[in-house]
């Protein structure tokens, strides 16, 4: 009779995160995650078709929390400033939490092909809570792209908001 492991999908993602942070993207394998969790490689493939899909699943869960926080601030905000500040803070915190992925050259090469496909989705998710403050969708997406680009480039919130506030 096969053994039943409760919350195996979550355990696999947690183990992948742990190994990624300890050993880096290049050393992380489906086999190493399976072994650490005490399951067969095929069992991992029942949940995730590749190492990158496994990593994306754990990154997505955290990203959904970030978007939820931004949306909550937006629903209460009467001006764009707190929404943009929250967006800026969430992006920086997310990047710090996942430095093991974003700071790894091998990972960057592995994810390069999917970057353009998901970048537009990311921009749209960030633009959504800004739309109520913007005269059109383009402005919301332009602001979202600006915050995304310049926060990751190390610009301060004051520098970013000083420029984009003129768009509202």
GROMACS .gro file of C-alpha atoms in nm:
model
  168
    1UNK     CA    1   0.000   0.000   0.000
    2UNK     CA    2   0.145   0.341  -0.095
    3UNK     CA    3   0.231   0.575   0.189
    4UNK     CA    4   0.020   0.885   0.225
    5UNK     CA    5   0.201   1.206   0.305
    6UNK     CA    6  -0.022   1.492   0.405
    7UNK     CA    7   0.041   1.825   0.231
    8UNK     CA    8   0.305   1.668   0.007
    9UNK     CA    9   0.282   1.941  -0.256
   10UNK     CA   10   0.357   2.206   0.008
   11UNK     CA   11   0.639   1.995   0.154
   12UNK     CA   12   0.796   1.961  -0.191
   13UNK     CA   13   0.783   2.337  -0.243
   14UNK     CA   14   0.928   2.405   0.103
   15UNK     CA   15   1.211   2.159   0.041
   16UNK     CA   16   1.285   2.315  -0.299
   17UNK     CA   17   1.302   2.657  -0.134
   18UNK     CA   18   1.533   2.527   0.137
   19UNK     CA   19   1.769   2.363  -0.113
   20UNK     CA   20   1.764   2.665  -0.339
   21UNK     CA   21   1.866   2.894  -0.055
   22UNK     CA   22   2.134   2.653   0.073
   23UNK     CA   23   2.289   2.526  -0.249
   24UNK     CA   24   2.167   2.749  -0.533
   25UNK     CA   25   1.960   2.696  -0.844
   26UNK     CA   26   2.216   2.479  -1.025
   27UNK     CA   27   2.234   2.220  -0.746
   28UNK     CA   28   1.859   2.194  -0.698
   29UNK     CA   29   1.710   1.889  -0.874
   30UNK     CA   30   1.383   1.702  -0.869
   31UNK     CA   31   1.581   1.401  -0.748
   32UNK     CA   32   1.730   1.592  -0.451
   33UNK     CA   33   1.388   1.723  -0.349
   34UNK     CA   34   1.232   1.378  -0.378
   35UNK     CA   35   1.509   1.220  -0.173
   36UNK     CA   36   1.485   1.482   0.103
   37UNK     CA   37   1.107   1.434   0.121
   38UNK     CA   38   1.133   1.055   0.123
   39UNK     CA   39   0.938   1.002  -0.199
   40UNK     CA   40   1.020   0.874  -0.544
   41UNK     CA   41   1.112   1.103  -0.831
   42UNK     CA   42   0.794   1.001  -1.012
   43UNK     CA   43   0.588   1.121  -0.718
   44UNK     CA   44   0.736   1.470  -0.752
   45UNK     CA   45   0.655   1.462  -1.125
   46UNK     CA   46   0.293   1.390  -1.034
   47UNK     CA   47   0.285   1.743  -0.891
   48UNK     CA   48   0.542   1.934  -1.099
   49UNK     CA   49   0.662   1.869  -1.454
   50UNK     CA   50   1.002   2.032  -1.399
   51UNK     CA   51   1.231   2.202  -1.152
   52UNK     CA   52   1.127   2.540  -1.289
   53UNK     CA   53   0.758   2.459  -1.244
   54UNK     CA   54   0.829   2.356  -0.884
   55UNK     CA   55   1.008   2.686  -0.819
   56UNK     CA   56   0.738   2.886  -0.996
   57UNK     CA   57   0.473   2.727  -0.774
   58UNK     CA   58   0.642   2.838  -0.456
   59UNK     CA   59   0.717   3.185  -0.596
   60UNK     CA   60   0.356   3.224  -0.708
   61UNK     CA   61   0.216   3.159  -0.363
   62UNK     CA   62   0.424   3.441  -0.217
   63UNK     CA   63   0.344   3.669  -0.511
   64UNK     CA   64  -0.031   3.620  -0.455
   65UNK     CA   65   0.019   3.737  -0.097
   66UNK     CA   66   0.199   4.051  -0.222
   67UNK     CA   67  -0.079   4.132  -0.468
   68UNK     CA   68  -0.337   4.073  -0.194
   69UNK     CA   69  -0.161   4.325   0.028
   70UNK     CA   70  -0.146   4.582  -0.253
   71UNK     CA   71  -0.515   4.527  -0.335
   72UNK     CA   72  -0.612   4.571   0.030
   73UNK     CA   73  -0.427   4.901   0.051
   74UNK     CA   74  -0.582   5.013  -0.279
   75UNK     CA   75  -0.935   4.934  -0.161
   76UNK     CA   76  -0.890   5.175   0.134
   77UNK     CA   77  -0.680   5.441  -0.038
   78UNK     CA   78  -0.819   5.777  -0.138
   79UNK     CA   79  -0.507   5.874  -0.330
   80UNK     CA   80  -0.245   5.682  -0.528
   81UNK     CA   81   0.045   5.754  -0.290
   82UNK     CA   82  -0.020   5.474  -0.038
   83UNK     CA   83  -0.086   5.225  -0.319
   84UNK     CA   84   0.237   5.309  -0.500
   85UNK     CA   85   0.428   5.303  -0.168
   86UNK     CA   86   0.285   4.961  -0.086
   87UNK     CA   87   0.366   4.834  -0.436
   88UNK     CA   88   0.723   4.960  -0.404
   89UNK     CA   89   0.764   4.800  -0.059
   90UNK     CA   90   0.612   4.468  -0.168
   91UNK     CA   91   0.835   4.447  -0.475
   92UNK     CA   92   1.150   4.510  -0.273
   93UNK     CA   93   1.052   4.263  -0.002
   94UNK     CA   94   0.963   3.996  -0.259
   95UNK     CA   95   1.295   4.042  -0.440
   96UNK     CA   96   1.484   4.015  -0.110
   97UNK     CA   97   1.297   3.702  -0.003
   98UNK     CA   98   1.375   3.535  -0.335
   99UNK     CA   99   1.728   3.658  -0.388
  100UNK     CA  100   1.837   3.294  -0.427
  101UNK     CA  101   1.643   3.285  -0.755
  102UNK     CA  102   1.673   3.641  -0.879
  103UNK     CA  103   2.042   3.672  -0.797
  104UNK     CA  104   2.147   3.344  -0.959
  105UNK     CA  105   2.292   3.363  -1.312
  106UNK     CA  106   2.198   3.003  -1.396
  107UNK     CA  107   1.840   3.067  -1.288
  108UNK     CA  108   1.830   3.388  -1.493
  109UNK     CA  109   1.937   3.195  -1.801
  110UNK     CA  110   1.679   2.925  -1.730
  111UNK     CA  111   1.396   3.174  -1.689
  112UNK     CA  112   1.503   3.410  -1.971
  113UNK     CA  113   1.272   3.244  -2.223
  114UNK     CA  114   0.962   3.294  -2.011
  115UNK     CA  115   1.045   3.648  -1.898
  116UNK     CA  116   0.863   3.833  -2.176
  117UNK     CA  117   0.559   3.608  -2.149
  118UNK     CA  118   0.515   3.676  -1.777
  119UNK     CA  119   0.635   4.035  -1.765
  120UNK     CA  120   0.315   4.164  -1.925
  121UNK     CA  121   0.107   3.967  -1.676
  122UNK     CA  122   0.310   4.108  -1.387
  123UNK     CA  123   0.265   4.463  -1.517
  124UNK     CA  124  -0.112   4.408  -1.553
  125UNK     CA  125  -0.139   4.272  -1.197
  126UNK     CA  126   0.044   4.574  -1.061
  127UNK     CA  127  -0.161   4.814  -1.273
  128UNK     CA  128  -0.500   4.681  -1.160
  129UNK     CA  129  -0.505   4.852  -0.816
  130UNK     CA  130  -0.389   5.179  -0.976
  131UNK     CA  131  -0.666   5.201  -1.236
  132UNK     CA  132  -0.909   5.385  -1.011
  133UNK     CA  133  -0.658   5.672  -0.989
  134UNK     CA  134  -0.570   5.686  -1.361
  135UNK     CA  135  -0.750   5.838  -1.656
  136UNK     CA  136  -0.685   5.530  -1.874
  137UNK     CA  137  -0.537   5.179  -1.871
  138UNK     CA  138  -0.214   5.289  -2.038
  139UNK     CA  139  -0.136   5.531  -1.757
  140UNK     CA  140  -0.194   5.260  -1.494
  141UNK     CA  141   0.033   5.018  -1.679
  142UNK     CA  142   0.296   5.289  -1.736
  143UNK     CA  143   0.303   5.367  -1.364
  144UNK     CA  144   0.318   4.996  -1.275
  145UNK     CA  145   0.606   4.942  -1.519
  146UNK     CA  146   0.789   5.244  -1.382
  147UNK     CA  147   0.758   5.128  -1.022
  148UNK     CA  148   0.864   4.776  -1.119
  149UNK     CA  149   1.162   4.886  -1.325
  150UNK     CA  150   1.295   5.162  -1.103
  151UNK     CA  151   1.242   4.986  -0.770
  152UNK     CA  152   1.444   4.689  -0.899
  153UNK     CA  153   1.710   4.932  -1.024
  154UNK     CA  154   1.759   5.065  -0.670
  155UNK     CA  155   1.586   5.400  -0.699
  156UNK     CA  156   1.425   5.541  -0.389
  157UNK     CA  157   1.050   5.564  -0.347
  158UNK     CA  158   1.069   5.943  -0.325
  159UNK     CA  159   1.251   5.964  -0.659
  160UNK     CA  160   1.003   5.731  -0.826
  161UNK     CA  161   0.689   5.883  -0.680
  162UNK     CA  162   0.808   6.236  -0.740
  163UNK     CA  163   0.805   6.167  -1.113
  164UNK     CA  164   0.502   5.940  -1.148
  165UNK     CA  165   0.278   6.146  -0.920
  166UNK     CA  166   0.259   6.392  -1.208
  167UNK     CA  167   0.069   6.129  -1.407
  168UNK     CA  168  -0.224   6.112  -1.165
   0.00000   0.00000   0.00000
